[in-house]
Amino acid sequence: MTARMKDIALELGLSVVTVSKALRAHPDIGEATRRRVLERVAELGYQPNLMARSLVTGQTWTVGLIVPDLLHPFFAGIAKAISNDIRAHGYGLLISSSDEEPDAERQQIRNLLARQVDVIVLASTQTTVDGLREIERRGTPCILLDRRFAGAEAHFVGNDDEAVGALATAHLIAQGCRRIAHLRGPEVSTAAGRLSGYRQALAQQGLAAPELVMDLGPSGDHRGAEAGYAATRRLLALSPRPDGLFCYNDPSALGAMRAVLEAGLRVPDDIAIIGCGNLSYADFLRIPLSSIDQGAEAIGRRVAQLATSLAGTRNAAAPPHVDLVPPRLVARASTIRFPKG
Amino acid sequence: MTARMKDIALELGLSVVTVSKALRAHPDIGEATRRRVLERVAELGYQPNLMARSLVTGQTWTVGLIVPDLLHPFFAGIAKAISNDIRAHGYGLLISSSDEEPDAERQQIRNLLARQVDVIVLASTQTTVDGLREIERRGTPCILLDRRFAGAEAHFVGNDDEAVGALATAHLIAQGCRRIAHLRGPEVSTAAGRLSGYRQALAQQGLAAPELVMDLGPSGDHRGAEAGYAATRRLLALSPRPDGLFCYNDPSALGAMRAVLEAGLRVPDDIAIIGCGNLSYADFLRIPLSSIDQGAEAIGRRVAQLATSLAGTRNAAAPPHVDLVPPRLVARASTIRFPKG
DNA sequence: AGCGTTAACTTTATCGATTAAGCATATTTA
DNA sequence: TAAATATGCTTAATCGATAAAGTTAACGCT
């Protein structure tokens, strides 16, 4: 078995409490004693049992994170950033992937609560705020990530999705597109936000009608390319057809691009295409894809900061901290119609 | 505050132990009492404090995972699969990303041990097995993931990297390549294994000499494309130049492809290129990249199975379980020289 | 009737720490 | 010089559960 404080105390002829205090640099302990303790602790490579400590202090130094899909680079990037940043403050990260299933998510929330995590960070797949009741009842601080709820008074960190939609659409307009279509994502706040931003940008230029919005359907990210392909085929059947396309995410944009090229049209000359997510290796695609970078790392860092400041708090009536990370346009060949020069 | 067993016991006029046993379906408890308890527990949405439980049982129902880079799709895929599979057995997953820094990794190991995880799953960035001493001393079961140590008697789950190298190289040979080069990865067992497989495949066909191996350098994955580009430029300066190229990973293969195309050569006709990792959206690249699929999900599932079977074990003298997941060739345009028909 | 069993709880000890009180000894302070 | 304060430890209580051992009433058997 592993050494316990009791063992060290016995060896040194001290009480357990003295050892405990010495380890935590409590002022009660004299210099000589502290040194003796630390020396023996170092020799043994002793580390206090965090379970036991947590039981009495009520703090577990653990953040719980639930994402819809850990394989998605956006969420993986956020998870990595959170993990790295909170570790610097002594926190660990318990991660689970809900696979876009609300029931699984609720179960995972319950599990995190049973584990007494100090904070829950949640990119929810729920449509209502009800799933958060339990968290609230427990008084565990909760940070909503990427996806928000209409009337919920909760902390939030994520993109300003209206800005995402507006940025992408304005870029297409600037490139000379006049009939700009949108592939709309599933029933989550991000899709609604991007659609709204798209509409705003169009309205601002008097390009609102007719509306060229096509649904990608409920498919998750893994089917994004197929969904984008199918939706775009439907768009191309319209006449006159669109000359610009803002896609909910990059996979659907890739599917869209395939559909456009297969139809014998040119990208970006006939149809300019922009996605969202800024996938890695976009530069190595057949036609490098313009996209909106969501800044996963920045989001993760801000979540980490908020989480560590919230940990230890209980039911603090602090006003919700809403942190909208600005998106960044990355223009590549798929939209650049007027090469400079 | 949240309800505790004591509260429920008091309300129902029972002892804490009775409630505890009722919740765990202990045979001591009568049907009527059990029902009363379960009913009240359901009403309150009570969940036992897992910290307290762990302290006495010694099991935390937690698996610790350390990977070099959570953003890397291979490790993200593994993490996702592990998380999903162990959750079904009641386990949670504590994840951290070591960023390929041995010191960070060691610190993370210590942290996981202090948190009393039941099993540690480790894709190590260390060069020696010394960093595992502490784990061993504690008797915590440990599963090495993806990267192995020479003489270590430890559980291992990952690819058969010699098979990876051999599979890729044999494929190039089958496509008619005769001067096959290799971009070698950094100082980890996977790079050594793939190199060895490459050599074996060449030797088997009497194509061994001269050796056309170029180092990618110590760069991690994020610089893979640049490193691949640079190494390939050096390769192209040779004469006669290679006609086939097996790259350590996909990013370096993309860099290699860029170098080849910039030199005015054709892929795969002048030089066929194959990578490793089977990156998503490989089909949407300028020239779809052939690659070796490592089967991240399969690896994750096997790790999960092994981990749950090992949890609760201490210093079991069970012989190390070595699980080599077979790689799968995914041939695409970058290597297919003889289109069928 | 007497005694061993069983069923269904309760009481006590424990897990490995932390926090709150005690208690000498030494050092100031008035 | 006596009372007041610090200094540096120790002992007792606690965190929220589980495990081991004890208790009591009902039951069955010869």
XYZ file of C-alpha atoms (C1' of nucleotides) in Angstrom:
742
model
C 0.000 0.000 0.000
C 0.924 3.578 -0.443
C 2.233 5.686 2.379
C -0.256 7.806 4.267
C 0.207 10.849 6.434
C -0.189 8.634 9.450
C 2.896 6.638 8.454
C 5.016 9.703 8.005
C 3.787 11.184 11.253
C 4.607 7.994 13.138
C 8.094 7.757 11.662
C 8.860 11.322 12.603
C 7.228 11.189 15.998
C 4.723 13.845 15.032
C 0.982 14.024 14.781
C -0.868 13.653 11.511
C -2.073 17.198 11.725
C 1.451 18.533 11.965
C 2.383 16.725 8.788
C -0.738 17.986 7.074
C -0.010 21.545 8.089
C 3.627 21.301 7.129
C 2.646 20.185 3.652
C 0.285 23.088 3.255
C 2.806 25.597 4.583
C 0.597 26.431 7.521
C 2.183 29.096 9.746
C 1.700 26.967 12.844
C 4.632 24.780 11.967
C 8.219 25.611 12.871
C 10.955 25.812 10.325
C 12.894 22.796 11.561
C 9.846 20.541 11.722
C 8.636 21.607 8.321
C 11.980 20.745 6.818
C 12.002 17.315 8.430
C 8.567 16.599 7.073
C 9.222 17.848 3.575
C 12.430 15.870 3.417
C 10.769 12.603 4.319
C 7.872 13.372 1.968
C 10.291 13.916 -0.887
C 12.128 10.683 -0.125
C 8.926 8.708 -0.203
C 7.479 10.564 -3.157
C 4.432 10.936 -0.979
C 1.366 12.725 -2.300
C -1.746 13.424 -0.291
C -4.838 11.484 -1.267
C -6.947 14.040 -3.100
C -10.135 12.056 -2.528
C -9.745 12.347 1.187
C -8.855 15.991 0.952
C -11.819 16.728 -1.276
C -14.195 15.003 1.063
C -13.465 17.420 3.830
C -12.767 20.588 1.874
C -15.653 20.152 -0.532
C -13.444 21.080 -3.461
C -12.387 18.432 -5.941
C -10.188 20.569 -8.161
C -11.959 19.030 -11.095
C -13.812 20.597 -14.002
C -16.378 18.539 -15.885
C -16.709 19.027 -19.630
C -19.435 17.649 -21.873
C -19.170 18.141 -25.622
C -21.291 16.756 -28.430
C -18.323 15.220 -30.201
C -14.785 15.070 -28.940
C -13.538 14.088 -32.381
C -14.716 17.372 -33.843
C -11.637 19.609 -34.117
C -13.512 22.564 -32.697
C -14.389 20.761 -29.488
C -11.119 18.860 -29.334
C -9.295 22.155 -29.602
C -11.387 23.679 -26.853
C -10.911 20.650 -24.631
C -7.177 20.766 -25.105
C -6.966 24.448 -24.291
C -9.152 24.117 -21.224
C -7.173 21.150 -19.986
C -3.859 22.915 -20.388
C -4.955 26.160 -18.811
C -6.763 24.781 -15.804
C -3.971 22.341 -15.074
C -1.754 25.310 -14.370
C -4.113 26.112 -11.504
C -4.189 22.558 -10.217
C -7.440 21.492 -11.832
C -8.117 18.298 -13.736
C -10.584 17.789 -16.556
C -13.230 15.070 -16.729
C -14.417 14.853 -20.312
C -17.325 13.120 -21.928
C -18.810 13.113 -25.369
C -22.602 13.161 -25.603
C -22.802 12.164 -29.279
C -25.535 14.750 -29.756
C -27.882 12.655 -27.624
C -29.785 14.661 -25.014
C -30.437 11.634 -22.809
C -26.793 10.682 -22.734
C -25.992 14.274 -21.876
C -28.367 14.313 -18.926
C -26.902 11.114 -17.611
C -23.430 12.567 -17.927
C -24.458 15.663 -16.046
C -25.731 13.509 -13.204
C -22.491 11.608 -13.165
C -20.408 14.758 -13.026
C -22.502 16.031 -10.145
C -22.120 12.759 -8.263
C -18.395 13.165 -8.720
C -18.658 16.572 -7.098
C -16.934 18.488 -9.865
C -16.325 22.129 -9.020
C -17.627 23.467 -12.341
C -19.500 22.038 -15.296
C -18.738 23.226 -18.809
C -21.455 22.200 -21.187
C -21.865 22.346 -24.950
C -25.414 21.150 -24.769
C -27.410 19.201 -27.298
C -30.611 19.823 -25.408
C -33.295 22.011 -26.857
C -34.675 23.253 -23.558
C -32.988 24.500 -20.458
C -34.653 21.843 -18.284
C -31.606 19.614 -18.273
C -29.781 22.278 -16.312
C -32.224 22.266 -13.422
C -30.311 19.627 -11.588
C -27.061 21.542 -11.866
C -28.723 24.665 -10.619
C -30.348 22.844 -7.721
C -26.963 21.617 -6.640
C -25.500 25.051 -6.891
C -22.633 23.865 -9.027
C -21.420 26.672 -11.272
C -22.099 25.968 -14.930
C -20.656 27.468 -18.085
C -22.506 27.063 -21.347
C -20.173 26.530 -24.239
C -20.802 27.317 -27.907
C -24.535 26.695 -27.668
C -26.888 28.878 -25.696
C -30.446 28.760 -24.472
C -32.943 31.468 -25.185
C -33.972 32.716 -21.771
C -31.282 31.119 -19.660
C -29.373 33.317 -17.272
C -26.175 31.381 -17.473
C -22.524 31.968 -18.079
C -21.663 31.605 -21.718
C -18.491 31.424 -23.764
C -18.568 30.916 -27.484
C -18.678 32.650 -30.799
C -20.888 35.523 -31.636
C -22.755 33.492 -34.218
C -24.559 36.451 -35.661
C -21.159 37.947 -36.319
C -20.105 34.672 -37.919
C -23.039 34.773 -40.307
C -22.658 38.456 -41.032
C -18.921 38.195 -41.588
C -19.236 35.352 -44.053
C -22.123 36.908 -45.921
C -20.575 40.358 -46.083
C -17.445 38.785 -47.494
C -19.436 37.106 -50.262
C -21.130 40.380 -51.034
C -17.795 42.128 -51.187
C -16.665 39.535 -53.689
C -19.517 40.533 -55.957
C -22.059 37.855 -55.126
C -25.651 39.015 -55.378
C -27.745 35.870 -54.973
C -26.332 34.429 -51.790
C -27.651 31.161 -50.444
C -27.215 29.605 -47.024
C -27.040 25.996 -45.900
C -28.675 26.058 -42.514
C -27.534 23.790 -39.699
C -29.555 21.744 -37.244
C -31.675 22.901 -34.314
C -29.050 24.526 -32.168
C -28.419 28.122 -31.278
C -25.345 28.348 -33.463
C -27.371 27.591 -36.590
C -30.015 30.118 -35.631
C -27.382 32.742 -34.929
C -25.562 32.268 -38.198
C -28.806 32.382 -40.132
C -29.730 35.579 -38.390
C -26.357 37.129 -39.164
C -26.718 36.078 -42.784
C -30.093 37.781 -42.996
C -28.826 40.934 -41.377
C -25.940 41.241 -43.777
C -28.223 40.722 -46.750
C -30.795 43.202 -45.490
C -28.114 45.780 -44.967
C -27.365 45.644 -48.681
C -30.943 45.331 -49.834
C -30.311 41.798 -51.046
C -32.811 40.111 -48.789
C -35.308 38.638 -51.230
C -35.718 35.980 -52.356
C -34.564 33.872 -49.454
C -32.234 31.089 -50.530
C -31.975 28.976 -47.402
C -31.665 25.222 -47.576
C -31.725 22.912 -44.577
C -28.917 20.465 -43.989
C -31.249 18.364 -41.900
C -30.672 16.993 -38.425
C -27.478 15.245 -39.438
C -24.503 15.655 -37.206
C -21.097 16.616 -38.398
C -20.098 13.190 -39.640
C -22.702 13.333 -42.366
C -22.033 16.956 -43.091
C -20.467 16.446 -46.485
C -23.303 14.299 -47.795
C -25.899 16.676 -46.431
C -24.097 19.628 -48.002
C -23.901 17.825 -51.297
C -27.596 17.010 -51.355
C -28.716 20.457 -50.258
C -26.540 22.126 -52.837
C -27.897 19.971 -55.647
C -31.310 21.292 -54.736
C -30.002 24.850 -54.763
C -28.466 24.427 -58.190
C -31.786 23.397 -59.626
C -33.171 26.850 -58.908
C -33.192 29.449 -61.573
C -31.636 31.821 -61.533
C -29.178 29.940 -59.405
C -27.200 31.402 -56.499
C -23.753 32.860 -57.087
C -22.570 32.657 -53.487
C -22.982 30.103 -50.735
C -22.453 30.382 -47.016
C -22.396 26.938 -45.425
C -23.116 26.169 -41.796
C -19.837 24.291 -41.438
C -16.827 23.117 -43.388
C -17.889 19.538 -44.065
C -21.099 20.752 -45.672
C -19.052 23.275 -47.657
C -16.893 20.465 -49.006
C -20.007 18.584 -50.055
C -21.342 21.748 -51.614
C -18.145 22.281 -53.525
C -18.303 18.781 -54.905
C -21.871 19.321 -56.070
C -20.973 22.591 -57.763
C -17.944 21.178 -59.543
C -19.840 18.096 -60.637
C -22.439 20.365 -62.185
C -19.711 21.765 -64.383
C -19.630 25.115 -62.628
C -16.562 26.952 -61.427
C -15.655 27.919 -57.885
C -15.506 30.777 -57.098
C -16.333 32.326 -60.500
C -19.799 30.867 -60.871
C -20.408 30.210 -57.207
C -18.243 31.361 -54.342
C -18.292 29.116 -51.300
C -17.444 29.808 -47.699
C -17.706 27.471 -44.722
C -17.258 27.768 -41.009
C -14.740 26.074 -38.748
C -11.550 26.646 -40.698
C -10.596 22.993 -40.918
C -6.937 22.046 -40.887
C -5.275 21.577 -44.211
C -7.864 23.718 -45.941
C -4.939 24.930 -48.018
C -4.352 21.498 -49.442
C -7.846 21.055 -50.843
C -8.563 20.959 -54.546
C -9.839 24.479 -54.157
C -8.685 25.942 -50.854
C -11.772 26.666 -48.798
C -12.540 30.051 -47.342
C -13.900 29.752 -43.863
C -14.685 31.433 -40.597
C -12.218 30.595 -37.884
C -14.009 30.190 -34.585
C -10.915 30.467 -32.456
C -11.270 27.231 -30.528
C -8.145 27.830 -28.516
C -9.217 31.319 -27.508
C -12.594 29.996 -26.455
C -10.964 27.241 -24.434
C -8.672 29.673 -22.686
C -11.518 31.942 -21.739
C -13.556 29.029 -20.472
C -10.616 27.926 -18.386
C -10.216 31.341 -16.870
C -13.880 31.647 -16.065
C -14.018 28.125 -14.717
C -11.148 28.575 -12.309
C -12.608 31.833 -11.072
C -15.980 30.183 -10.578
C -14.716 27.041 -8.879
C -15.394 27.127 -5.194
C -18.324 29.420 -5.740
C -21.779 28.199 -4.771
C -24.922 29.764 -6.061
C -23.108 33.023 -6.315
C -25.612 35.579 -7.493
C -22.955 37.009 -9.735
C -24.418 38.248 -12.997
C -23.877 35.808 -15.845
C -20.617 36.341 -17.621
C -21.270 36.307 -21.364
C -18.125 36.117 -23.417
C -18.551 36.368 -27.167
C -15.368 35.458 -28.952
C -15.145 37.294 -32.252
C -14.842 35.126 -35.340
C -12.139 35.665 -37.920
C -12.479 35.481 -41.673
C -9.959 33.354 -43.535
C -10.361 34.048 -47.224
C -8.992 31.500 -49.646
C -9.457 30.587 -53.277
C -13.035 29.384 -52.926
C -14.276 32.954 -52.570
C -11.574 35.226 -53.901
C -12.939 36.435 -57.208
C -10.822 39.497 -57.722
C -7.233 38.496 -57.292
C -5.255 41.576 -56.415
C -3.220 43.043 -59.224
C -26.560 22.074 0.695
C -27.266 18.852 -0.992
C -29.014 16.011 0.762
C -26.894 13.337 2.359
C -27.674 9.791 3.359
C -27.936 10.978 6.918
C -30.833 13.268 6.013
C -32.749 10.560 4.226
C -32.122 8.112 7.043
C -33.384 10.592 9.612
C -36.523 11.396 7.637
C -37.345 7.743 7.279
C -36.376 6.751 10.790
C -33.674 4.442 9.564
C -29.959 4.219 10.019
C -27.530 5.536 7.432
C -26.281 2.059 6.776
C -29.738 0.821 5.895
C -30.098 3.553 3.317
C -26.684 2.791 1.947
C -27.475 -0.886 1.641
C -30.891 -0.242 0.116
C -29.274 1.852 -2.581
C -26.781 -0.850 -3.386
C -29.454 -3.582 -3.414
C -27.838 -5.330 -0.490
C -29.772 -8.510 0.445
C -29.995 -7.454 4.087
C -32.744 -4.984 3.344
C -36.423 -5.905 3.258
C -38.579 -5.211 0.266
C -40.804 -2.646 1.971
C -37.905 -0.669 3.407
C -36.015 -0.698 0.159
C -39.005 0.715 -1.636
C -39.452 3.471 0.908
C -35.837 4.446 0.540
C -35.761 4.336 -3.227
C -38.902 6.402 -3.406
C -37.538 9.174 -1.235
C -34.232 9.055 -3.081
C -36.027 9.475 -6.392
C -38.058 12.377 -5.045
C -34.952 14.173 -3.908
C -32.919 13.226 -6.941
C -30.352 12.122 -4.411
C -27.044 10.713 -5.598
C -24.379 9.338 -3.310
C -21.205 11.346 -3.027
C -18.705 9.384 -5.093
C -15.748 10.991 -3.327
C -16.865 9.603 -0.011
C -17.583 6.239 -1.512
C -14.202 6.101 -3.200
C -12.400 6.975 -0.019
C -13.603 3.843 1.694
C -13.789 1.445 -1.225
C -10.500 2.494 -2.745
C -12.042 2.545 -6.207
C -12.655 5.857 -7.938
C -14.302 4.560 -11.110
C -12.014 6.854 -13.003
C -9.561 6.172 -15.789
C -6.737 8.616 -16.410
C -5.631 9.282 -19.971
C -2.556 11.169 -21.096
C -2.017 11.855 -24.777
C 0.597 13.964 -26.534
C -2.007 16.057 -28.336
C -5.736 15.928 -27.846
C -6.270 17.940 -30.994
C -4.705 15.234 -33.116
C -7.593 13.284 -34.687
C -5.957 9.981 -33.876
C -5.817 10.689 -30.157
C -9.116 12.544 -30.111
C -10.739 9.535 -31.732
C -9.204 7.203 -29.202
C -10.228 9.427 -26.319
C -13.783 9.583 -27.574
C -14.034 5.822 -27.960
C -12.536 5.153 -24.548
C -14.814 7.667 -22.907
C -17.922 6.207 -24.492
C -17.082 2.608 -23.775
C -15.962 2.954 -20.184
C -18.919 5.151 -19.350
C -21.151 2.175 -20.042
C -19.400 0.479 -17.125
C -19.684 3.476 -14.848
C -16.217 4.861 -15.358
C -15.268 8.455 -16.033
C -12.292 9.725 -17.992
C -9.751 12.279 -16.790
C -7.878 13.532 -19.826
C -4.743 15.561 -20.220
C -2.586 16.581 -23.104
C 1.160 16.477 -22.557
C 2.094 18.529 -25.631
C 4.949 16.125 -26.281
C 6.730 17.409 -23.196
C 8.138 14.651 -20.993
C 8.216 16.844 -17.907
C 4.595 17.821 -18.294
C 3.759 14.184 -18.728
C 5.481 13.197 -15.519
C 3.670 15.886 -13.631
C 0.384 14.708 -15.065
C 1.119 11.153 -14.031
C 1.699 12.322 -10.484
C -1.536 14.230 -10.541
C -3.517 11.247 -11.774
C -1.995 9.105 -9.053
C -2.860 11.657 -6.399
C -6.393 11.535 -7.710
C -6.356 7.786 -7.171
C -7.418 6.839 -10.675
C -8.065 3.131 -11.111
C -6.085 2.816 -14.335
C -3.695 5.008 -16.275
C -3.690 4.967 -20.065
C -0.569 6.585 -21.412
C 0.593 7.551 -24.876
C 4.003 8.537 -23.614
C 6.395 11.098 -24.957
C 9.177 9.826 -22.733
C 12.187 8.106 -24.174
C 12.884 5.870 -21.206
C 10.631 3.804 -19.049
C 11.726 5.631 -15.875
C 8.668 7.831 -15.836
C 6.571 4.747 -15.179
C 8.373 3.824 -11.989
C 6.036 5.858 -9.882
C 2.979 4.209 -11.393
C 4.462 0.805 -10.809
C 5.392 1.622 -7.250
C 1.817 2.565 -6.553
C 0.564 -0.605 -8.126
C -1.844 1.279 -10.347
C -2.488 -0.672 -13.547
C -1.097 1.078 -16.607
C -1.810 0.631 -20.292
C 0.650 1.952 -22.808
C -1.051 3.414 -25.824
C 0.337 3.764 -29.335
C 3.917 4.168 -28.168
C 5.892 1.408 -26.525
C 9.112 1.053 -24.598
C 11.809 -1.392 -25.560
C 12.140 -3.659 -22.567
C 9.014 -2.685 -20.675
C 6.747 -5.455 -19.488
C 3.565 -3.456 -19.755
C 0.147 -3.697 -21.245
C 0.037 -2.222 -24.704
C -2.642 -1.337 -27.214
C -1.826 0.264 -30.512
C -0.975 -0.351 -34.090
C 1.469 -2.913 -35.295
C 3.739 -0.256 -36.699
C 5.915 -2.682 -38.577
C 2.771 -3.802 -40.354
C 1.973 -0.145 -41.048
C 5.345 0.389 -42.689
C 5.230 -2.877 -44.563
C 1.682 -2.345 -45.783
C 2.404 1.118 -47.133
C 5.675 0.106 -48.741
C 4.304 -3.075 -50.291
C 1.487 -1.037 -51.771
C 3.943 1.340 -53.407
C 5.894 -1.596 -54.773
C 2.710 -3.118 -56.136
C 2.039 0.162 -57.900
C 5.322 -0.200 -59.725
C 7.539 2.030 -57.620
C 11.157 0.893 -57.443
C 13.004 3.696 -55.695
C 10.937 4.126 -52.583
C 11.822 6.792 -50.054
C 10.641 7.226 -46.475
C 10.128 10.322 -44.382
C 11.015 9.168 -40.909
C 9.246 10.500 -37.850
C 10.635 11.638 -34.506
C 12.146 9.578 -31.721
C 9.185 7.451 -30.768
C 8.504 3.776 -31.162
C 5.959 4.330 -33.905
C 8.553 5.941 -36.162
C 11.034 3.150 -35.497
C 8.394 0.516 -36.193
C 7.286 2.052 -39.449
C 10.860 2.431 -40.611
C 11.507 -1.185 -39.778
C 8.407 -2.314 -41.671
C 9.492 -0.218 -44.631
C 12.889 -1.875 -44.660
C 11.423 -5.339 -44.368
C 9.103 -4.794 -47.291
C 11.932 -3.474 -49.403
C 14.272 -6.301 -48.464
C 11.631 -8.835 -49.318
C 11.663 -7.520 -52.876
C 15.393 -7.016 -53.123
C 14.905 -3.250 -53.304
C 16.822 -2.434 -50.171
C 19.712 -0.352 -51.466
C 20.281 2.498 -51.616
C 18.484 3.684 -48.516
C 16.320 6.726 -49.148
C 15.371 7.773 -45.663
C 14.967 11.416 -44.756
C 14.324 12.698 -41.258
C 11.394 14.944 -40.508
C 13.168 16.209 -37.449
C 11.827 16.482 -33.944
C 8.861 18.562 -35.023
C 5.500 17.573 -33.690
C 2.445 17.129 -35.777
C 1.604 20.785 -36.100
C 4.732 21.403 -38.128
C 4.351 18.192 -40.065
C 3.494 19.800 -43.373
C 6.469 22.146 -43.324
C 8.810 19.374 -42.286
C 7.473 17.117 -45.011
C 7.922 19.862 -47.562
C 11.512 20.515 -46.583
C 12.514 16.864 -46.402
C 10.959 16.146 -49.752
C 12.810 19.004 -51.418
C 15.996 17.371 -50.268
C 14.831 14.038 -51.645
C 14.043 15.541 -55.030
C 17.557 16.859 -55.339
C 18.887 13.307 -55.447
C 19.523 11.630 -58.729
C 18.059 9.416 -59.728
C 15.158 10.643 -57.701
C 12.677 8.416 -55.868
C 9.472 7.321 -57.569
C 7.552 6.443 -54.411
C 7.299 8.033 -50.983
C 6.017 6.649 -47.700
C 5.522 9.438 -45.197
C 5.448 9.037 -41.438
C 2.111 10.805 -41.199
C -0.480 12.630 -43.276
C 0.588 16.206 -42.596
C 4.099 15.433 -43.803
C 2.576 13.700 -46.836
C 0.675 16.864 -47.686
C 3.866 18.864 -47.433
C 5.600 16.288 -49.583
C 2.894 16.500 -52.188
C 3.228 20.233 -52.367
C 6.977 19.951 -52.857
C 6.549 17.389 -55.630
C 3.929 19.385 -57.489
C 5.903 22.600 -57.159
C 8.843 20.810 -58.753
C 6.661 20.246 -61.793
C 6.341 16.524 -61.194
C 3.145 14.513 -61.287
C 1.548 12.533 -58.464
C 1.323 9.557 -58.662
C 2.902 9.116 -62.106
C 6.330 10.517 -61.277
C 6.142 9.986 -57.556
C 3.460 8.085 -55.702
C 2.799 9.302 -52.159
C 1.255 7.554 -49.213
C 0.796 8.859 -45.686
C -0.386 7.463 -42.419
C -3.394 8.456 -40.312
C -6.096 8.619 -42.953
C -7.073 12.196 -42.247
C -10.703 13.206 -42.681
C -11.665 14.726 -45.983
C -8.687 13.134 -47.702
C -11.068 12.704 -50.620
C -11.456 16.437 -51.008
C -7.769 17.166 -51.430
C -6.301 18.374 -54.680
C -5.019 14.857 -55.159
C -6.794 12.491 -52.760
C -4.180 11.079 -50.444
C -3.623 7.380 -49.963
C -3.027 6.560 -46.356
C -2.893 3.924 -43.678
C -5.891 3.977 -41.409
C -4.852 3.306 -37.840
C -8.302 2.463 -36.574
C -8.452 4.941 -33.732
C -11.906 3.850 -32.677
C -10.948 0.184 -32.572
C -7.905 1.035 -30.492
C -10.008 3.085 -28.121
C -12.529 0.322 -27.681
C -9.867 -2.221 -26.899
C -8.217 0.107 -24.426
C -11.569 0.604 -22.755
C -12.162 -3.089 -22.456
C -8.724 -3.740 -21.050
C -8.982 -0.788 -18.700
C -12.280 -1.861 -17.182
C -10.991 -5.382 -16.704
C -7.839 -4.079 -15.061
C -9.529 -1.543 -12.795
C -9.620 -2.737 -9.243
C -6.582 -4.862 -9.836
C -3.445 -4.091 -7.855
C -0.039 -5.284 -8.842
C -1.644 -8.239 -10.521
C 1.138 -10.405 -11.837
C -0.953 -11.027 -14.911
C 1.196 -11.270 -18.025
C 1.159 -8.077 -20.069
C -1.659 -7.950 -22.537
C -0.264 -6.794 -25.887
C -2.921 -5.883 -28.383
C -1.726 -4.998 -31.853
C -4.483 -3.485 -33.904
C -3.957 -4.224 -37.607
C -3.704 -1.187 -39.886
C -5.797 -0.828 -43.000
C -4.687 0.487 -46.366
C -6.837 3.153 -47.965
C -5.664 3.609 -51.520
C -6.584 6.823 -53.291
C -5.388 8.783 -56.274
C -2.004 9.705 -54.845
C -0.745 6.153 -55.348
C -3.035 4.498 -57.854
C -0.965 4.318 -60.998
C -2.854 1.669 -62.871
C -6.509 2.622 -62.923
C -8.555 -0.496 -63.458
C -9.963 -0.880 -66.945
C -39.214 -25.995 25.947
C -34.741 -25.027 24.194
C -31.525 -23.782 20.772
C -29.693 -22.764 16.371
C -31.038 -19.921 12.085
C -32.412 -16.407 9.451
C -34.144 -11.839 8.324
C -33.700 -7.073 8.909
C -31.717 -3.539 11.157
C -28.440 -0.834 14.159
C -24.081 0.357 16.256
C -19.189 0.873 15.844
C -14.964 1.314 13.264
C -12.684 2.996 9.122
C -11.041 5.389 4.716
C -7.230 9.635 4.703
C -7.273 13.651 5.042
C -8.775 18.916 7.207
C -10.612 22.102 10.648
C -11.456 23.544 15.275
C -10.093 23.259 20.012
C -6.888 22.429 23.543
C -2.341 22.851 26.007
C 2.282 23.367 27.270
C 6.414 26.330 26.874
C 8.527 30.595 25.747
C 8.334 35.468 25.164
C 6.323 39.970 25.934
C 4.084 43.447 28.302
C 2.607 46.235 32.187
C 6.750 39.492 38.784
C 2.331 38.271 37.309
C -0.624 38.411 33.544
C -1.068 38.448 28.564
C 0.485 36.714 24.032
C 2.819 33.886 20.877
C 4.733 29.711 19.258
C 4.375 24.957 17.998
C 2.221 20.905 18.684
C -1.437 17.554 19.967
C -6.107 15.740 20.694
C -10.940 15.691 19.324
C -14.499 16.298 15.736
C -15.831 16.066 10.890
C -16.476 15.131 5.727
C -20.080 11.239 3.561
C -19.998 7.241 2.669
C -18.858 1.617 3.288
C -17.505 -2.714 5.969
C -17.602 -5.511 9.929
C -19.739 -6.834 13.941
C -23.728 -6.714 17.096
C -28.762 -6.929 18.193
C -33.522 -8.436 18.211
C -37.567 -10.847 16.905
C -39.624 -14.561 14.419
C -39.180 -19.195 12.956
C -38.282 -24.044 12.672
C -36.859 -28.351 14.498
C -36.296 -32.267 17.614
